[in-house]
Tab-separated table of C-alpha atoms in Angstrom:
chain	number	residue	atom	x	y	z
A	23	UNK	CA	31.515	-0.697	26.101
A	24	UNK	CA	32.237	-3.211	23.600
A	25	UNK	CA	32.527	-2.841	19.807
A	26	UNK	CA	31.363	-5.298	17.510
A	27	UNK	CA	29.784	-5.666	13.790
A	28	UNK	CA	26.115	-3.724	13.919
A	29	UNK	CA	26.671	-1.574	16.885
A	30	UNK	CA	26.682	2.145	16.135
A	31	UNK	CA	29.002	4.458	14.386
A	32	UNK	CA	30.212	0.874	12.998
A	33	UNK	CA	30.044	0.211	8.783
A	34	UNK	CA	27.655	-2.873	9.981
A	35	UNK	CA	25.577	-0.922	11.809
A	36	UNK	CA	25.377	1.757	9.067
A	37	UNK	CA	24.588	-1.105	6.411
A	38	UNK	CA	21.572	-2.013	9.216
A	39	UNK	CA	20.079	1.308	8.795
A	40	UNK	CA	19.701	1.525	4.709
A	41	UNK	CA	18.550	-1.999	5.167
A	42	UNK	CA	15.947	-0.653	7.263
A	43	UNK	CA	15.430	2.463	5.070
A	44	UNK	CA	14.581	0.549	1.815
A	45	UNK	CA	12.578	-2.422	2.856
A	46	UNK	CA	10.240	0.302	5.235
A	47	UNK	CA	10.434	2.304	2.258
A	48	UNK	CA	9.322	-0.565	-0.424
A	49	UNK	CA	6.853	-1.840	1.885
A	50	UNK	CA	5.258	1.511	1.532
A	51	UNK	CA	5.696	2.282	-2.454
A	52	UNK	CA	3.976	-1.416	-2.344
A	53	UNK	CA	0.998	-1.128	-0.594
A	54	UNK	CA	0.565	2.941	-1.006
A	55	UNK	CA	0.216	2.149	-4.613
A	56	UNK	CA	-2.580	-0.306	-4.575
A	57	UNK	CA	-6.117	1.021	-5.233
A	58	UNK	CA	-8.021	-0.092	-2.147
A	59	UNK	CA	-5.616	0.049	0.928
A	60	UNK	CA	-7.839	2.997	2.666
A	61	UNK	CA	-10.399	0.602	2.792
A	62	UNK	CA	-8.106	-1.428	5.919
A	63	UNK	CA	-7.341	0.177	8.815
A	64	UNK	CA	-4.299	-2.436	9.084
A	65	UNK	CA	-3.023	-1.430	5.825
A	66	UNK	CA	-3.009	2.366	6.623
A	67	UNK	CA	-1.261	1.169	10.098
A	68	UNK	CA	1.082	-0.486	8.284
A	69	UNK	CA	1.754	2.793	6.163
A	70	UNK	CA	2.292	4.802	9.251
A	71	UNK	CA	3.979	2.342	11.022
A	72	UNK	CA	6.821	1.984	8.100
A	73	UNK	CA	7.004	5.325	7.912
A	74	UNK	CA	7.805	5.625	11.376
A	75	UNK	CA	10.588	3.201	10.207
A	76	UNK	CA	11.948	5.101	7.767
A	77	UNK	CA	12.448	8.211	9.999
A	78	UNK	CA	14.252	6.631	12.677
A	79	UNK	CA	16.203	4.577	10.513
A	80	UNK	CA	17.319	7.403	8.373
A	81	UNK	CA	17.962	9.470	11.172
A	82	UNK	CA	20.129	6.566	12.555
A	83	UNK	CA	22.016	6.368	9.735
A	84	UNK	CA	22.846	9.645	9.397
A	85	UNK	CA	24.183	10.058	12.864
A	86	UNK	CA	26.449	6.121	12.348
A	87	UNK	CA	27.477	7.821	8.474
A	88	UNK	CA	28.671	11.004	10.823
A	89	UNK	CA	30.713	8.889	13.320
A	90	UNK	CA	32.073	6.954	10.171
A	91	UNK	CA	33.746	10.223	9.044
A	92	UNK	CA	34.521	11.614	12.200
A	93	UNK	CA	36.226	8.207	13.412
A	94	UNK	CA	34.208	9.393	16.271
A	95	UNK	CA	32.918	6.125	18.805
A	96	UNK	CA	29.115	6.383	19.854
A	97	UNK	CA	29.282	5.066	23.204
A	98	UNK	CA	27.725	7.854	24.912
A	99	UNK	CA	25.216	5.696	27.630
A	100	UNK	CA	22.808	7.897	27.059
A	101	UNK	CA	22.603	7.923	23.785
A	102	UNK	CA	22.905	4.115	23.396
A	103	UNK	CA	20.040	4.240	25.568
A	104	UNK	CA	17.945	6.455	23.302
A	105	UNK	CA	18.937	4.505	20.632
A	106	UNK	CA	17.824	1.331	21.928
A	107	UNK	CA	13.998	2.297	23.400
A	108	UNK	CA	13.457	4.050	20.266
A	109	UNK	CA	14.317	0.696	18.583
A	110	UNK	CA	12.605	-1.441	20.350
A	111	UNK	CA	9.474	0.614	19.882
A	112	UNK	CA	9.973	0.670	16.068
A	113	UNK	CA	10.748	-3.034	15.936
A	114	UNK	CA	7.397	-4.096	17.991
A	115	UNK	CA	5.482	-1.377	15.566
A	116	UNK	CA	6.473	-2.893	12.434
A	117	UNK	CA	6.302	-6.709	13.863
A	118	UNK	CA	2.938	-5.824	15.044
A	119	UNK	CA	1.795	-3.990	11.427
A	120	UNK	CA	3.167	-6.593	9.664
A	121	UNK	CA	1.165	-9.389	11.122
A	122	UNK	CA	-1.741	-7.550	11.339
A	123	UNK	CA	-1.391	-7.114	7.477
A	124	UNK	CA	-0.826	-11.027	7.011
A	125	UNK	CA	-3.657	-11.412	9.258
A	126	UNK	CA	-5.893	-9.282	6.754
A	127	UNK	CA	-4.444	-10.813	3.414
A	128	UNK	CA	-5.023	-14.477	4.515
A	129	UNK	CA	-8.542	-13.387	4.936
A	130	UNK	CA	-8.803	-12.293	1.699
A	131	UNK	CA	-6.729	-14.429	-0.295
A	132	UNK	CA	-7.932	-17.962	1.706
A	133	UNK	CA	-10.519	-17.552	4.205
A	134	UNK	CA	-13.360	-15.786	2.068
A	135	UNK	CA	-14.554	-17.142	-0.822
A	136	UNK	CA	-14.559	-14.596	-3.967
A	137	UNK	CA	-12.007	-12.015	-5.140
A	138	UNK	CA	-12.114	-8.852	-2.489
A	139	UNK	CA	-8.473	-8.087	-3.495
A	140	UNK	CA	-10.220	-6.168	-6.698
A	141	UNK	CA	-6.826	-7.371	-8.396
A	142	UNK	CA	-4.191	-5.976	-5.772
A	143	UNK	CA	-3.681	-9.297	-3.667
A	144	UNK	CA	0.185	-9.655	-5.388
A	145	UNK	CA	0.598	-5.992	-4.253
A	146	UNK	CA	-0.435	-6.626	-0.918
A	147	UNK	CA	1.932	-9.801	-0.329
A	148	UNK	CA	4.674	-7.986	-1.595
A	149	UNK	CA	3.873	-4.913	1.059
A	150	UNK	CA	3.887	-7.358	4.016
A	151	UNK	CA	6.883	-9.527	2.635
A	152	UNK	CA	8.953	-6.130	2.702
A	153	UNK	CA	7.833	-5.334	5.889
A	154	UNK	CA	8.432	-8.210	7.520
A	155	UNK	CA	12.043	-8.115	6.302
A	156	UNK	CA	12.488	-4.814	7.745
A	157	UNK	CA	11.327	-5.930	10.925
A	158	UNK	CA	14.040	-8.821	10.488
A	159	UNK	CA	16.826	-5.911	10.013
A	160	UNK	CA	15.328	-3.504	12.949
A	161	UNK	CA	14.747	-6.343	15.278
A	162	UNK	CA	19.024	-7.248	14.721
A	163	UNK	CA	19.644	-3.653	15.426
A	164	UNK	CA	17.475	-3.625	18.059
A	165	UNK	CA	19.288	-6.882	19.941
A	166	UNK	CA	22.527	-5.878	19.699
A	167	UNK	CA	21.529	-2.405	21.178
A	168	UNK	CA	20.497	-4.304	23.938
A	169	UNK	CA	23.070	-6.587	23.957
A	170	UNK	CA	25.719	-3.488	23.931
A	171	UNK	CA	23.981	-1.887	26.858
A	172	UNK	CA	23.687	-5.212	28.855
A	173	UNK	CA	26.983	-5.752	28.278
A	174	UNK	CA	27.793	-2.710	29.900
B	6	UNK	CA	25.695	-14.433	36.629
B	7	UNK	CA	23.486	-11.522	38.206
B	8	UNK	CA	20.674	-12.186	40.374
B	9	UNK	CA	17.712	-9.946	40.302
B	10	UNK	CA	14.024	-10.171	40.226
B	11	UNK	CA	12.069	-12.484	37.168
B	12	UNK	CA	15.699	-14.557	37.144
B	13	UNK	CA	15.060	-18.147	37.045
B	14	UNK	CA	14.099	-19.910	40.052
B	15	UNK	CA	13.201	-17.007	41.848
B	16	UNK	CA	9.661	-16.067	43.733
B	17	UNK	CA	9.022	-12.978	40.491
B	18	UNK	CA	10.091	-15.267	38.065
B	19	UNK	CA	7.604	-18.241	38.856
B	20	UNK	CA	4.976	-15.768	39.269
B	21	UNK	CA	5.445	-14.383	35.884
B	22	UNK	CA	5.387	-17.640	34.411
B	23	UNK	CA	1.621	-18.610	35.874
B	24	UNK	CA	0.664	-15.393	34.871
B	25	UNK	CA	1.666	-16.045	31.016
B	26	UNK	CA	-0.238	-19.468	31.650
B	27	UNK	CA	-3.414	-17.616	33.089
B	28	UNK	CA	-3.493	-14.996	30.237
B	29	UNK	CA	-2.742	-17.681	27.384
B	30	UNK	CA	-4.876	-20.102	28.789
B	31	UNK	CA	-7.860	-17.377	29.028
B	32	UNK	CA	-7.239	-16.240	25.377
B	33	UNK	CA	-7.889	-19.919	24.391
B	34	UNK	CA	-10.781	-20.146	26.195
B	35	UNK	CA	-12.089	-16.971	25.096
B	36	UNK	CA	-11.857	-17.619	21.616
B	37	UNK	CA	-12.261	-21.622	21.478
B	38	UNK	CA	-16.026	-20.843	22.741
B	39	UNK	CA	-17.052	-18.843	20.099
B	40	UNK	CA	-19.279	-20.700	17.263
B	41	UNK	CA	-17.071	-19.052	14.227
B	42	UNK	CA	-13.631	-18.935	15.121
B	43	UNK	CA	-12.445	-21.897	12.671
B	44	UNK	CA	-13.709	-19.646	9.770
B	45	UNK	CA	-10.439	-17.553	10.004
B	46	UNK	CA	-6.724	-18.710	9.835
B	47	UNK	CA	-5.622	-15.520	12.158
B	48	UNK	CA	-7.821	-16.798	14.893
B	49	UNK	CA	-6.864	-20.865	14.780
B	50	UNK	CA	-3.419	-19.506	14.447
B	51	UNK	CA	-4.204	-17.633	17.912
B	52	UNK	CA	-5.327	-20.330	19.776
B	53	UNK	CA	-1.935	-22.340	18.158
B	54	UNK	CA	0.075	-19.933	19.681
B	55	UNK	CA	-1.361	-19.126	22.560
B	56	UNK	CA	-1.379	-23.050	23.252
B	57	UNK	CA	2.321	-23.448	22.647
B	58	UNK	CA	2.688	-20.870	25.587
B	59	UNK	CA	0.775	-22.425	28.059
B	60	UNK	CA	3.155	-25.416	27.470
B	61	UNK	CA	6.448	-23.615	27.563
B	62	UNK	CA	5.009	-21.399	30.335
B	63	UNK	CA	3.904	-24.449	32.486
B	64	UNK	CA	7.217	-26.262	32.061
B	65	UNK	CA	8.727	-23.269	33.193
B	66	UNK	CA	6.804	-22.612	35.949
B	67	UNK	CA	7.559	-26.353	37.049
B	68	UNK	CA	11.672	-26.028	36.481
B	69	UNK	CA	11.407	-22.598	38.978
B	70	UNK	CA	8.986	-24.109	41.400
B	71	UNK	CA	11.582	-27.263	41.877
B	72	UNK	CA	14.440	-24.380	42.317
B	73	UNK	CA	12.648	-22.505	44.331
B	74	UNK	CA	11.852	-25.918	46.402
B	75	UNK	CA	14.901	-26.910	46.309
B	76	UNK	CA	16.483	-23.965	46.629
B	77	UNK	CA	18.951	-24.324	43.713
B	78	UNK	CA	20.485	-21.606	41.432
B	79	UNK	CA	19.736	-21.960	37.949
B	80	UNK	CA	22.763	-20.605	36.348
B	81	UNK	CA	24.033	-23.307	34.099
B	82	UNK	CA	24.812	-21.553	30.984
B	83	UNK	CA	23.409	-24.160	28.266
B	84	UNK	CA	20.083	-24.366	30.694
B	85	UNK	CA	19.641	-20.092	30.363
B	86	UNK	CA	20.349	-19.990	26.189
B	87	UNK	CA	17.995	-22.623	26.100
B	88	UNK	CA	15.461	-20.488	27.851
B	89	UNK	CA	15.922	-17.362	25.832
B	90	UNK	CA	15.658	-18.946	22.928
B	91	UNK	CA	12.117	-20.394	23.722
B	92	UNK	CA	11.087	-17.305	25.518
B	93	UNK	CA	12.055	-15.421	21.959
B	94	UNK	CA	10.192	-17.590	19.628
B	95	UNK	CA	7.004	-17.750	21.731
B	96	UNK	CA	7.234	-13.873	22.543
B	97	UNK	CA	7.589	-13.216	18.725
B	98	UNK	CA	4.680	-15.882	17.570
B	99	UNK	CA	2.430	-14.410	20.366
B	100	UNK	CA	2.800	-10.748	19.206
B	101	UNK	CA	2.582	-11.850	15.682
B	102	UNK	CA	-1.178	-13.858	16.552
B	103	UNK	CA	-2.163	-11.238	18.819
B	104	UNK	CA	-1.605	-8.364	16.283
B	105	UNK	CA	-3.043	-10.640	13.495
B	106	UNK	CA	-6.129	-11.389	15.267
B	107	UNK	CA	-6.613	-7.078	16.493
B	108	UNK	CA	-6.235	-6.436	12.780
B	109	UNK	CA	-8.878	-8.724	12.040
B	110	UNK	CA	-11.397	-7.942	14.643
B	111	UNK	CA	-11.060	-4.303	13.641
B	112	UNK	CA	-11.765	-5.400	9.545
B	113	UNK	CA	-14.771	-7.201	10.838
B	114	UNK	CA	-16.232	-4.239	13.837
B	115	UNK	CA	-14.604	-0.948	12.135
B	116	UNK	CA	-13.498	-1.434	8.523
B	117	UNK	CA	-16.275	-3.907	6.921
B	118	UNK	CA	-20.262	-2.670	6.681
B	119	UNK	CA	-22.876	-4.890	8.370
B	120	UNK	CA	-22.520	-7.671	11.150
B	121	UNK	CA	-19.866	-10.040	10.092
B	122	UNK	CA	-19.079	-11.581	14.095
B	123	UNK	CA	-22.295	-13.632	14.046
B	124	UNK	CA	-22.588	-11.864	17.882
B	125	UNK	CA	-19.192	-13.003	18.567
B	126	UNK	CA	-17.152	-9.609	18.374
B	127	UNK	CA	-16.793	-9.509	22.542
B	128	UNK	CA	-15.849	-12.717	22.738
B	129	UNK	CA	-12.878	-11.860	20.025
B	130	UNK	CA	-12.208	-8.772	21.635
B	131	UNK	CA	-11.673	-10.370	25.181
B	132	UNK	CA	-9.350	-12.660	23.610
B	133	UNK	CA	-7.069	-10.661	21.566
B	134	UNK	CA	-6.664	-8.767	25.456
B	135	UNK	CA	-5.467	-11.713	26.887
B	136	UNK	CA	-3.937	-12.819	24.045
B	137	UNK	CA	-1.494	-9.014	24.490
B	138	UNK	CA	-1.241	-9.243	28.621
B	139	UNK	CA	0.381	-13.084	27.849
B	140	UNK	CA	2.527	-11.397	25.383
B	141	UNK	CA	3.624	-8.420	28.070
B	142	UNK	CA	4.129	-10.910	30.527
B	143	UNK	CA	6.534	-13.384	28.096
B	144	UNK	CA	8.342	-10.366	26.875
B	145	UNK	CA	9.133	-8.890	30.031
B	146	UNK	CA	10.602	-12.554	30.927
B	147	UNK	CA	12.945	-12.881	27.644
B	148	UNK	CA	14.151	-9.234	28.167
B	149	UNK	CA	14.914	-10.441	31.486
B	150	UNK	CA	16.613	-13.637	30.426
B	151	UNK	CA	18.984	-11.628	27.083
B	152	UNK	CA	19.656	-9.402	29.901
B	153	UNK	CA	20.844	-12.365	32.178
B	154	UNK	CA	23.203	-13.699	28.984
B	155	UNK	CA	24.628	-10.580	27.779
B	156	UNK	CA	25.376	-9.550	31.564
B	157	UNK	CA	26.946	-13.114	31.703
């Protein structure tokens, strides 16, 4: 198995995680924090969905912080393979949350005439911009997971 | 470079290819005949997307049909990057319409009070299933093709 920046137990690959962590993390302080977001069903999803996010990302990077100290090398197959369905699920989760939440906020902000943010619209962008950067940092992780068990 | 089924220029891999053309092609037609579609950016953007995958799909489907024809390997290195780089963005943009339109059909069906489809909401419905099986089908093809690289 090969070793390079991102894969786990690596400092990359650790860095990948908090990454994760704080923009799933934002992303919810953002929109959970708005006044109307139980309203949209997308905008709870995307709640859930980033929380999901969080979890697994957080668990992750305790387990890549643990192999740090160790000096241990996570390159048991089965783990790697764990590792890389649960991130693929996580990364097509928060892709799919995150345009369903763009979807929603172009329809507010463009599409229908008249406020129906009720003054949260900024919030709302700011929500799905986080959450789309996550899904940037989860869908890295998830390709080199892929890449490392390809790669055999 | 590895050989196995939904590879380039192979009998799996041509069929998955006119079945990403079928289900794209469907979704357009789905949501092209309904009378309110160019009301909403999400469902324009749909038909967009979906379009652009017909047209990588079809070109595709012609490059394997020659192979298989001719019954020629495609294995030239620049040729395959080329492909998962395509198959990538159009998986991605095809999730990302698919999941905008769903969030936008369920706004307008679930979220919002009152009839706000104008007796389209089946129509929308059929396409955003199409819209997902054409997304299966492409990502199951550029999973195939990373794996194809990364085995090398």
């Amino acid at each position: 198995m090969k070793d390079f920046p991102g894969t786990p137990g690596t400092l990359t690959g650790l860095g990948l995680r908090i990454l994760q962590c704080i923009f799933a993390a934002s992303a919810i302080t953002a929109m959970a924090t708005t006044s109307s977001f139980f309203d949209f069903t997308a905008f709870c999803y995307l709640i859930a969905s980033m929380g999901l996010q969080v979890v697994w990302s957080f668990g992750l990077a305790l387990v890549d912080a643990y192999a740090l100290v160790k000096k241990d090398v996570l390159n048991h197959s089965f783990l790697i393979s764990l590792f890389v369905v649960g991130d693929w699920v996580t990364a097509i989760l928060s892709l799919a949350a995150a345009s369903a939440t763009a979807g929603i906020i172009v329809l507010l902000t463009h599409d229908l005439k008249g406020n129906h943010c009720l003054g949260d619209c900024q919030q709302y962008q700011v929500s799905v911009v986080l959450a789309f950067l996550s899904w940037i940092t989860i869908a890295t992780s998830s390709l080199i997971m892929l890449w490392l068990v390809a790669a055999g």
